[in-house]
Amino acid sequence: MQKISTLIIDDEFHARENLKLLLTEFCPQINIVGEADGIQSALKQIDSKKPHLLFLDIRMPSGAEGFELLDLIPDKSIRVIFITAFKEYAIKAFKANAIDYLLKPVDIQELKNAVAKIKLTDFTNEQNNQYINQLKSLTSSLGILNDKISISNKKGIKVIYQKDIIRLEADGNCTILFFSDNTSYFDTRTLKKYEQILNKNNFYRVHKSHIINLNYVQEYSRELRPIITMKNGVKIPVSRLKVKALTAILKSL
């Protein structure tokens, strides 16, 4: 039996290890040729290993990266099984566009079913185009492609990706944006305005002065007072009025 060469792409080491164990034990038709923890390492592996199949985490590591990777892959015949922690709204979009997906934590039977659908036969251009259109329709349904926004101050206008924003903090009637590359930018819009325009699947206003990117949350503590610790170590106060809603959101991630 010809095996399906497979690449696992997930920024979480333990998630990759768990999936490798499941594939090795329950999917004998799979040959794992490599793994990657981000876009650049994934592209190198795809170029060198030429996999037939990708297991792709679509929240890796912050929001849109999994989908951005698809735009950069020259070989559109590669099949993709998405791995996601998205719930409800996203699952409807996956089903509507006939896209294979697995929910975390991965269920063994669902994994076996998804792998069983993958065939090694060559796809025609028409089939490839149809598959690509399905992926585009999915990303549109999830609002993931509309990820750019512009920010402005007296110095000019800057176009940025929402996924690069770690958090936002009010400064009077203006806002300071903090980015994943440790830079910050002062914008003349209010925090309330940002609450309206940012992707609500990724951003949440935890306090009258703070909006956080949920993808960068490291820890939530309620020992003395509600505090969110971001992955860069910054601690953000949480309004007591937001505790219940925030707890529910974090549990669903």
PDB file of C-alpha atoms in Angstrom:
ATOM      1  CA  MET A   1       0.000   0.000   0.000  1.00  0.00           C
ATOM      2  CA  GLN A   2       1.374   3.362  -1.027  1.00  0.00           C
ATOM      3  CA  LYS A   3       1.463   5.603   2.001  1.00  0.00           C
ATOM      4  CA  ILE A   4       0.322   9.223   2.204  1.00  0.00           C
ATOM      5  CA  SER A   5       3.297  11.463   2.966  1.00  0.00           C
ATOM      6  CA  THR A   6       2.169  13.845   5.678  1.00  0.00           C
ATOM      7  CA  LEU A   7       3.389  17.050   7.327  1.00  0.00           C
ATOM      8  CA  ILE A   8       2.081  18.204  10.723  1.00  0.00           C
ATOM      9  CA  ILE A   9       1.961  21.979  11.248  1.00  0.00           C
ATOM     10  CA  ASP A  10       1.172  23.274  14.728  1.00  0.00           C
ATOM     11  CA  ASP A  11       2.987  25.759  16.966  1.00  0.00           C
ATOM     12  CA  GLU A  12       2.345  23.596  20.053  1.00  0.00           C
ATOM     13  CA  PHE A  13       4.944  20.845  20.547  1.00  0.00           C
ATOM     14  CA  HIS A  14       2.672  18.632  22.639  1.00  0.00           C
ATOM     15  CA  ALA A  15      -0.126  18.919  20.074  1.00  0.00           C
ATOM     16  CA  ARG A  16       2.250  17.735  17.337  1.00  0.00           C
ATOM     17  CA  GLU A  17       3.484  14.853  19.473  1.00  0.00           C
ATOM     18  CA  ASN A  18      -0.049  13.766  20.345  1.00  0.00           C
ATOM     19  CA  LEU A  19      -1.137  13.800  16.701  1.00  0.00           C
ATOM     20  CA  LYS A  20       1.940  11.821  15.652  1.00  0.00           C
ATOM     21  CA  LEU A  21       1.117   9.143  18.216  1.00  0.00           C
ATOM     22  CA  LEU A  22      -2.491   8.901  17.041  1.00  0.00           C
ATOM     23  CA  LEU A  23      -1.543   8.752  13.356  1.00  0.00           C
ATOM     24  CA  THR A  24       1.131   6.121  13.971  1.00  0.00           C
ATOM     25  CA  GLU A  25      -1.219   3.892  15.945  1.00  0.00           C
ATOM     26  CA  PHE A  26      -4.521   4.309  14.125  1.00  0.00           C
ATOM     27  CA  CYS A  27      -3.717   5.426  10.556  1.00  0.00           C
ATOM     28  CA  PRO A  28      -1.246   2.969   8.979  1.00  0.00           C
ATOM     29  CA  GLN A  29      -1.683   4.586   5.551  1.00  0.00           C
ATOM     30  CA  ILE A  30       0.022   7.749   6.837  1.00  0.00           C
ATOM     31  CA  ASN A  31       3.776   8.334   6.540  1.00  0.00           C
ATOM     32  CA  ILE A  32       4.822  11.334   8.649  1.00  0.00           C
ATOM     33  CA  VAL A  33       7.675  13.016   6.771  1.00  0.00           C
ATOM     34  CA  GLY A  34       8.068  16.070   8.975  1.00  0.00           C
ATOM     35  CA  GLU A  35       6.619  18.655  11.308  1.00  0.00           C
ATOM     36  CA  ALA A  36       6.694  22.444  11.563  1.00  0.00           C
ATOM     37  CA  ASP A  37       5.834  25.076  14.146  1.00  0.00           C
ATOM     38  CA  GLY A  38       5.191  28.055  11.853  1.00  0.00           C
ATOM     39  CA  ILE A  39       4.912  29.383   8.306  1.00  0.00           C
ATOM     40  CA  GLN A  40       8.613  29.578   7.439  1.00  0.00           C
ATOM     41  CA  SER A  41       9.525  26.137   8.761  1.00  0.00           C
ATOM     42  CA  ALA A  42       6.415  24.700   7.088  1.00  0.00           C
ATOM     43  CA  LEU A  43       7.332  26.161   3.689  1.00  0.00           C
ATOM     44  CA  LYS A  44      10.840  24.685   3.921  1.00  0.00           C
ATOM     45  CA  GLN A  45       9.439  21.264   4.795  1.00  0.00           C
ATOM     46  CA  ILE A  46       6.848  21.425   2.006  1.00  0.00           C
ATOM     47  CA  ASP A  47       9.552  22.336  -0.504  1.00  0.00           C
ATOM     48  CA  SER A  48      11.929  19.567   0.578  1.00  0.00           C
ATOM     49  CA  LYS A  49       9.536  16.759   1.559  1.00  0.00           C
ATOM     50  CA  LYS A  50       6.745  17.310  -1.025  1.00  0.00           C
ATOM     51  CA  PRO A  51       3.956  15.979   1.240  1.00  0.00           C
ATOM     52  CA  HIS A  52       0.581  14.850  -0.101  1.00  0.00           C
ATOM     53  CA  LEU A  53      -1.247  15.928   3.054  1.00  0.00           C
ATOM     54  CA  LEU A  54      -1.025  18.684   5.664  1.00  0.00           C
ATOM     55  CA  PHE A  55      -2.483  18.618   9.147  1.00  0.00           C
ATOM     56  CA  LEU A  56      -2.737  22.357   9.722  1.00  0.00           C
ATOM     57  CA  ASP A  57      -3.555  24.215  12.926  1.00  0.00           C
ATOM     58  CA  ILE A  58      -5.473  27.321  11.841  1.00  0.00           C
ATOM     59  CA  ARG A  59      -4.774  29.276  14.998  1.00  0.00           C
ATOM     60  CA  MET A  60      -1.021  28.978  14.662  1.00  0.00           C
ATOM     61  CA  PRO A  61       0.256  30.932  16.467  1.00  0.00           C
ATOM     62  CA  SER A  62      -2.072  33.895  16.259  1.00  0.00           C
ATOM     63  CA  GLY A  63      -5.209  33.889  14.264  1.00  0.00           C
ATOM     64  CA  ALA A  64      -4.711  33.818  10.515  1.00  0.00           C
ATOM     65  CA  GLU A  65      -1.331  32.183   9.958  1.00  0.00           C
ATOM     66  CA  GLY A  66      -2.668  28.776   8.985  1.00  0.00           C
ATOM     67  CA  PHE A  67      -4.680  30.282   6.152  1.00  0.00           C
ATOM     68  CA  GLU A  68      -1.836  32.576   5.074  1.00  0.00           C
ATOM     69  CA  LEU A  69       0.312  29.496   4.568  1.00  0.00           C
ATOM     70  CA  LEU A  70      -2.125  28.137   1.976  1.00  0.00           C
ATOM     71  CA  ASP A  71      -1.633  31.233  -0.193  1.00  0.00           C
ATOM     72  CA  LEU A  72       2.127  30.648  -0.215  1.00  0.00           C
ATOM     73  CA  ILE A  73       2.079  26.972  -1.232  1.00  0.00           C
ATOM     74  CA  PRO A  74       2.805  26.652  -4.986  1.00  0.00           C
ATOM     75  CA  ASP A  75       1.449  23.086  -5.231  1.00  0.00           C
ATOM     76  CA  LYS A  76      -2.323  23.478  -4.923  1.00  0.00           C
ATOM     77  CA  SER A  77      -2.885  19.724  -5.143  1.00  0.00           C
ATOM     78  CA  ILE A  78      -1.784  19.256  -1.531  1.00  0.00           C
ATOM     79  CA  ARG A  79      -4.704  18.132   0.613  1.00  0.00           C
ATOM     80  CA  VAL A  80      -5.356  19.806   3.956  1.00  0.00           C
ATOM     81  CA  ILE A  81      -7.028  18.601   7.139  1.00  0.00           C
ATOM     82  CA  PHE A  82      -7.518  21.529   9.476  1.00  0.00           C
ATOM     83  CA  ILE A  83      -7.092  21.168  13.206  1.00  0.00           C
ATOM     84  CA  THR A  84      -9.026  23.756  15.148  1.00  0.00           C
ATOM     85  CA  ALA A  85     -10.214  24.813  18.562  1.00  0.00           C
ATOM     86  CA  PHE A  86     -12.927  26.950  16.913  1.00  0.00           C
ATOM     87  CA  LYS A  87     -16.438  26.159  18.078  1.00  0.00           C
ATOM     88  CA  GLU A  88     -19.982  26.544  16.736  1.00  0.00           C
ATOM     89  CA  TYR A  89     -19.813  29.450  14.271  1.00  0.00           C
ATOM     90  CA  ALA A  90     -16.691  28.115  12.587  1.00  0.00           C
ATOM     91  CA  ILE A  91     -17.820  24.509  12.429  1.00  0.00           C
ATOM     92  CA  LYS A  92     -20.865  25.561  10.396  1.00  0.00           C
ATOM     93  CA  ALA A  93     -18.514  27.251   7.936  1.00  0.00           C
ATOM     94  CA  PHE A  94     -16.325  24.145   7.633  1.00  0.00           C
ATOM     95  CA  LYS A  95     -19.330  21.925   6.959  1.00  0.00           C
ATOM     96  CA  ALA A  96     -20.906  24.364   4.503  1.00  0.00           C
ATOM     97  CA  ASN A  97     -17.714  24.420   2.432  1.00  0.00           C
ATOM     98  CA  ALA A  98     -17.060  20.652   2.630  1.00  0.00           C
ATOM     99  CA  ILE A  99     -13.669  21.176   4.264  1.00  0.00           C
ATOM    100  CA  ASP A 100     -12.174  18.443   6.438  1.00  0.00           C
ATOM    101  CA  TYR A 101     -11.421  19.484   9.993  1.00  0.00           C
ATOM    102  CA  LEU A 102     -10.666  18.005  13.392  1.00  0.00           C
ATOM    103  CA  LEU A 103     -11.575  19.579  16.708  1.00  0.00           C
ATOM    104  CA  LYS A 104      -9.059  19.699  19.524  1.00  0.00           C
ATOM    105  CA  PRO A 105      -8.690  17.435  21.419  1.00  0.00           C
ATOM    106  CA  VAL A 106      -8.560  15.118  18.410  1.00  0.00           C
ATOM    107  CA  ASP A 107     -11.067  12.266  18.440  1.00  0.00           C
ATOM    108  CA  ILE A 108      -9.637   8.959  17.165  1.00  0.00           C
ATOM    109  CA  GLN A 109     -12.631   7.960  15.038  1.00  0.00           C
ATOM    110  CA  GLU A 110     -12.913  11.422  13.476  1.00  0.00           C
ATOM    111  CA  LEU A 111      -9.204  11.296  12.678  1.00  0.00           C
ATOM    112  CA  LYS A 112      -9.581   7.903  10.984  1.00  0.00           C
ATOM    113  CA  ASN A 113     -12.601   9.137   8.996  1.00  0.00           C
ATOM    114  CA  ALA A 114     -10.795  12.268   7.792  1.00  0.00           C
ATOM    115  CA  VAL A 115      -7.705  10.330   6.714  1.00  0.00           C
ATOM    116  CA  ALA A 116      -9.833   7.720   4.925  1.00  0.00           C
ATOM    117  CA  LYS A 117     -11.122  10.438   2.562  1.00  0.00           C
ATOM    118  CA  ILE A 118      -7.634  11.300   1.306  1.00  0.00           C
ATOM    119  CA  LYS A 119      -6.724   9.692  -2.013  1.00  0.00           C
ATOM    120  CA  LEU A 120      -3.345   9.654  -3.713  1.00  0.00           C
ATOM    121  CA  THR A 121      -4.822  10.010  -7.191  1.00  0.00           C
ATOM    122  CA  ASP A 122      -3.841  13.129  -9.085  1.00  0.00           C
ATOM    123  CA  PHE A 123      -6.375  15.912  -9.078  1.00  0.00           C
ATOM    124  CA  THR A 124      -7.468  17.630 -12.251  1.00  0.00           C
ATOM    125  CA  ASN A 125      -7.091  21.398 -12.583  1.00  0.00           C
ATOM    126  CA  GLU A 126     -10.855  21.719 -12.258  1.00  0.00           C
ATOM    127  CA  GLN A 127     -10.856  19.773  -8.991  1.00  0.00           C
ATOM    128  CA  ASN A 128      -7.925  21.798  -7.672  1.00  0.00           C
ATOM    129  CA  ASN A 129      -9.656  25.071  -8.512  1.00  0.00           C
ATOM    130  CA  GLN A 130     -12.833  23.863  -6.837  1.00  0.00           C
ATOM    131  CA  TYR A 131     -10.886  22.945  -3.703  1.00  0.00           C
ATOM    132  CA  ILE A 132      -9.133  26.322  -3.618  1.00  0.00           C
ATOM    133  CA  ASN A 133     -12.463  28.114  -4.014  1.00  0.00           C
ATOM    134  CA  GLN A 134     -13.849  26.096  -1.105  1.00  0.00           C
ATOM    135  CA  LEU A 135     -10.941  27.222   1.070  1.00  0.00           C
ATOM    136  CA  LYS A 136     -11.416  30.845   0.047  1.00  0.00           C
ATOM    137  CA  SER A 137     -15.112  30.618   0.797  1.00  0.00           C
ATOM    138  CA  LEU A 138     -14.296  29.209   4.212  1.00  0.00           C
ATOM    139  CA  THR A 139     -11.838  31.969   5.084  1.00  0.00           C
ATOM    140  CA  SER A 140     -14.377  34.533   3.957  1.00  0.00           C
ATOM    141  CA  SER A 141     -17.039  32.908   6.144  1.00  0.00           C
ATOM    142  CA  LEU A 142     -14.752  33.131   9.161  1.00  0.00           C
ATOM    143  CA  GLY A 143     -13.759  36.716   8.439  1.00  0.00           C
ATOM    144  CA  ILE A 144     -10.096  35.740   8.458  1.00  0.00           C
ATOM    145  CA  LEU A 145      -8.937  37.348   5.229  1.00  0.00           C
ATOM    146  CA  ASN A 146     -10.115  40.805   6.324  1.00  0.00           C
ATOM    147  CA  ASP A 147      -7.293  41.017   8.828  1.00  0.00           C
ATOM    148  CA  LYS A 148      -5.660  44.323   7.869  1.00  0.00           C
ATOM    149  CA  ILE A 149      -6.514  47.650   9.457  1.00  0.00           C
ATOM    150  CA  SER A 150      -4.956  51.104   9.233  1.00  0.00           C
ATOM    151  CA  ILE A 151      -3.876  53.135  12.240  1.00  0.00           C
ATOM    152  CA  SER A 152      -3.075  56.822  12.147  1.00  0.00           C
ATOM    153  CA  ASN A 153      -1.578  59.689  14.125  1.00  0.00           C
ATOM    154  CA  LYS A 154       0.120  63.006  13.385  1.00  0.00           C
ATOM    155  CA  LYS A 155       3.089  61.205  11.810  1.00  0.00           C
ATOM    156  CA  GLY A 156       1.016  59.377   9.199  1.00  0.00           C
ATOM    157  CA  ILE A 157      -0.859  56.145   8.506  1.00  0.00           C
ATOM    158  CA  LYS A 158       0.340  52.598   9.167  1.00  0.00           C
ATOM    159  CA  VAL A 159      -1.274  49.418   7.762  1.00  0.00           C
ATOM    160  CA  ILE A 160      -1.013  46.428  10.091  1.00  0.00           C
ATOM    161  CA  TYR A 161      -2.289  42.876  10.545  1.00  0.00           C
ATOM    162  CA  GLN A 162      -4.663  42.435  13.458  1.00  0.00           C
ATOM    163  CA  LYS A 163      -2.924  39.179  14.356  1.00  0.00           C
ATOM    164  CA  ASP A 164       0.234  41.136  15.217  1.00  0.00           C
ATOM    165  CA  ILE A 165      -1.524  43.172  17.915  1.00  0.00           C
ATOM    166  CA  ILE A 166      -1.000  41.752  21.411  1.00  0.00           C
ATOM    167  CA  ARG A 167      -3.094  44.321  23.256  1.00  0.00           C
ATOM    168  CA  LEU A 168      -4.499  47.847  23.190  1.00  0.00           C
ATOM    169  CA  GLU A 169      -4.565  50.382  26.008  1.00  0.00           C
ATOM    170  CA  ALA A 170      -6.555  53.602  26.301  1.00  0.00           C
ATOM    171  CA  ASP A 171      -4.633  56.860  26.640  1.00  0.00           C
ATOM    172  CA  GLY A 172      -7.287  59.508  27.166  1.00  0.00           C
ATOM    173  CA  ASN A 173      -9.300  59.672  23.936  1.00  0.00           C
ATOM    174  CA  CYS A 174      -6.518  57.905  22.046  1.00  0.00           C
ATOM    175  CA  THR A 175      -5.139  54.354  22.009  1.00  0.00           C
ATOM    176  CA  ILE A 176      -1.720  52.729  22.302  1.00  0.00           C
ATOM    177  CA  LEU A 177      -1.313  49.484  20.333  1.00  0.00           C
ATOM    178  CA  PHE A 178       1.309  46.951  21.436  1.00  0.00           C
ATOM    179  CA  PHE A 179       2.686  44.518  18.846  1.00  0.00           C
ATOM    180  CA  SER A 180       4.269  41.065  18.863  1.00  0.00           C
ATOM    181  CA  ASP A 181       7.639  42.493  17.750  1.00  0.00           C
ATOM    182  CA  ASN A 182       7.779  44.543  20.996  1.00  0.00           C
ATOM    183  CA  THR A 183       6.956  47.825  19.248  1.00  0.00           C
ATOM    184  CA  SER A 184       4.037  50.112  20.052  1.00  0.00           C
ATOM    185  CA  TYR A 185       2.080  52.728  18.120  1.00  0.00           C
ATOM    186  CA  PHE A 186      -0.037  55.678  19.230  1.00  0.00           C
ATOM    187  CA  ASP A 187      -3.354  56.096  17.400  1.00  0.00           C
ATOM    188  CA  THR A 188      -5.855  58.935  17.526  1.00  0.00           C
ATOM    189  CA  ARG A 189      -8.907  56.642  17.632  1.00  0.00           C
ATOM    190  CA  THR A 190     -10.590  55.712  20.898  1.00  0.00           C
ATOM    191  CA  LEU A 191     -10.500  52.270  22.463  1.00  0.00           C
ATOM    192  CA  LYS A 192     -14.263  52.053  21.922  1.00  0.00           C
ATOM    193  CA  LYS A 193     -13.728  52.524  18.178  1.00  0.00           C
ATOM    194  CA  TYR A 194     -11.201  49.688  18.166  1.00  0.00           C
ATOM    195  CA  GLU A 195     -13.642  47.495  20.045  1.00  0.00           C
ATOM    196  CA  GLN A 196     -16.012  47.974  17.102  1.00  0.00           C
ATOM    197  CA  ILE A 197     -13.556  47.348  14.246  1.00  0.00           C
ATOM    198  CA  LEU A 198     -11.356  44.523  15.575  1.00  0.00           C
ATOM    199  CA  ASN A 199     -12.201  40.877  14.870  1.00  0.00           C
ATOM    200  CA  LYS A 200     -14.415  39.866  17.779  1.00  0.00           C
ATOM    201  CA  ASN A 201     -13.304  36.242  17.466  1.00  0.00           C
ATOM    202  CA  ASN A 202      -9.803  37.259  18.551  1.00  0.00           C
ATOM    203  CA  PHE A 203     -10.137  40.434  20.601  1.00  0.00           C
ATOM    204  CA  TYR A 204     -11.992  41.101  23.835  1.00  0.00           C
ATOM    205  CA  ARG A 205     -12.333  44.216  25.971  1.00  0.00           C
ATOM    206  CA  VAL A 206     -11.518  43.035  29.495  1.00  0.00           C
ATOM    207  CA  HIS A 207     -11.462  46.478  31.117  1.00  0.00           C
ATOM    208  CA  LYS A 208     -12.510  50.041  30.321  1.00  0.00           C
ATOM    209  CA  SER A 209      -8.864  50.746  29.453  1.00  0.00           C
ATOM    210  CA  HIS A 210      -7.762  47.441  27.908  1.00  0.00           C
ATOM    211  CA  ILE A 211      -8.480  45.195  24.915  1.00  0.00           C
ATOM    212  CA  ILE A 212      -6.517  41.953  24.581  1.00  0.00           C
ATOM    213  CA  ASN A 213      -5.786  39.562  21.729  1.00  0.00           C
ATOM    214  CA  LEU A 214      -7.029  36.215  23.067  1.00  0.00           C
ATOM    215  CA  ASN A 215      -4.386  34.360  21.071  1.00  0.00           C
ATOM    216  CA  TYR A 216      -1.663  35.889  23.250  1.00  0.00           C
ATOM    217  CA  VAL A 217      -3.189  35.045  26.627  1.00  0.00           C
ATOM    218  CA  GLN A 218      -0.905  32.943  28.790  1.00  0.00           C
ATOM    219  CA  GLU A 219      -2.762  32.800  32.104  1.00  0.00           C
ATOM    220  CA  TYR A 220      -5.860  34.050  33.893  1.00  0.00           C
ATOM    221  CA  SER A 221      -5.713  34.399  37.680  1.00  0.00           C
ATOM    222  CA  ARG A 222      -8.404  35.321  40.212  1.00  0.00           C
ATOM    223  CA  GLU A 223      -6.435  34.820  43.443  1.00  0.00           C
ATOM    224  CA  LEU A 224      -6.334  38.438  44.643  1.00  0.00           C
ATOM    225  CA  ARG A 225      -8.019  40.281  41.796  1.00  0.00           C
ATOM    226  CA  PRO A 226      -8.798  39.233  38.221  1.00  0.00           C
ATOM    227  CA  ILE A 227      -5.608  39.456  36.148  1.00  0.00           C
ATOM    228  CA  ILE A 228      -4.709  38.328  32.636  1.00  0.00           C
ATOM    229  CA  THR A 229      -1.049  37.564  31.967  1.00  0.00           C
ATOM    230  CA  MET A 230      -0.069  37.893  28.325  1.00  0.00           C
ATOM    231  CA  LYS A 231       2.607  35.742  26.662  1.00  0.00           C
ATOM    232  CA  ASN A 232       5.068  38.641  26.856  1.00  0.00           C
ATOM    233  CA  GLY A 233       4.603  38.757  30.647  1.00  0.00           C
ATOM    234  CA  VAL A 234       2.469  41.905  30.787  1.00  0.00           C
ATOM    235  CA  LYS A 235      -0.341  41.723  33.349  1.00  0.00           C
ATOM    236  CA  ILE A 236      -3.726  43.239  32.443  1.00  0.00           C
ATOM    237  CA  PRO A 237      -6.477  43.992  34.997  1.00  0.00           C
ATOM    238  CA  VAL A 238      -9.886  42.466  34.318  1.00  0.00           C
ATOM    239  CA  SER A 239     -13.084  44.281  35.240  1.00  0.00           C
ATOM    240  CA  ARG A 240     -15.202  42.241  37.648  1.00  0.00           C
ATOM    241  CA  LEU A 241     -18.130  42.831  35.297  1.00  0.00           C
ATOM    242  CA  LYS A 242     -16.189  40.987  32.575  1.00  0.00           C
ATOM    243  CA  VAL A 243     -15.057  37.991  34.639  1.00  0.00           C
ATOM    244  CA  LYS A 244     -17.940  35.649  33.825  1.00  0.00           C
ATOM    245  CA  ALA A 245     -17.897  36.321  30.073  1.00  0.00           C
ATOM    246  CA  LEU A 246     -14.101  36.155  29.878  1.00  0.00           C
ATOM    247  CA  THR A 247     -14.013  32.845  31.746  1.00  0.00           C
ATOM    248  CA  ALA A 248     -16.481  31.350  29.272  1.00  0.00           C
ATOM    249  CA  ILE A 249     -14.465  32.644  26.307  1.00  0.00           C
ATOM    250  CA  LEU A 250     -11.172  31.261  27.619  1.00  0.00           C
ATOM    251  CA  LYS A 251     -12.725  27.858  28.310  1.00  0.00           C
ATOM    252  CA  SER A 252     -13.912  27.691  24.697  1.00  0.00           C
ATOM    253  CA  LEU A 253     -10.457  28.332  23.209  1.00  0.00           C
TER     254      LEU A 253
END
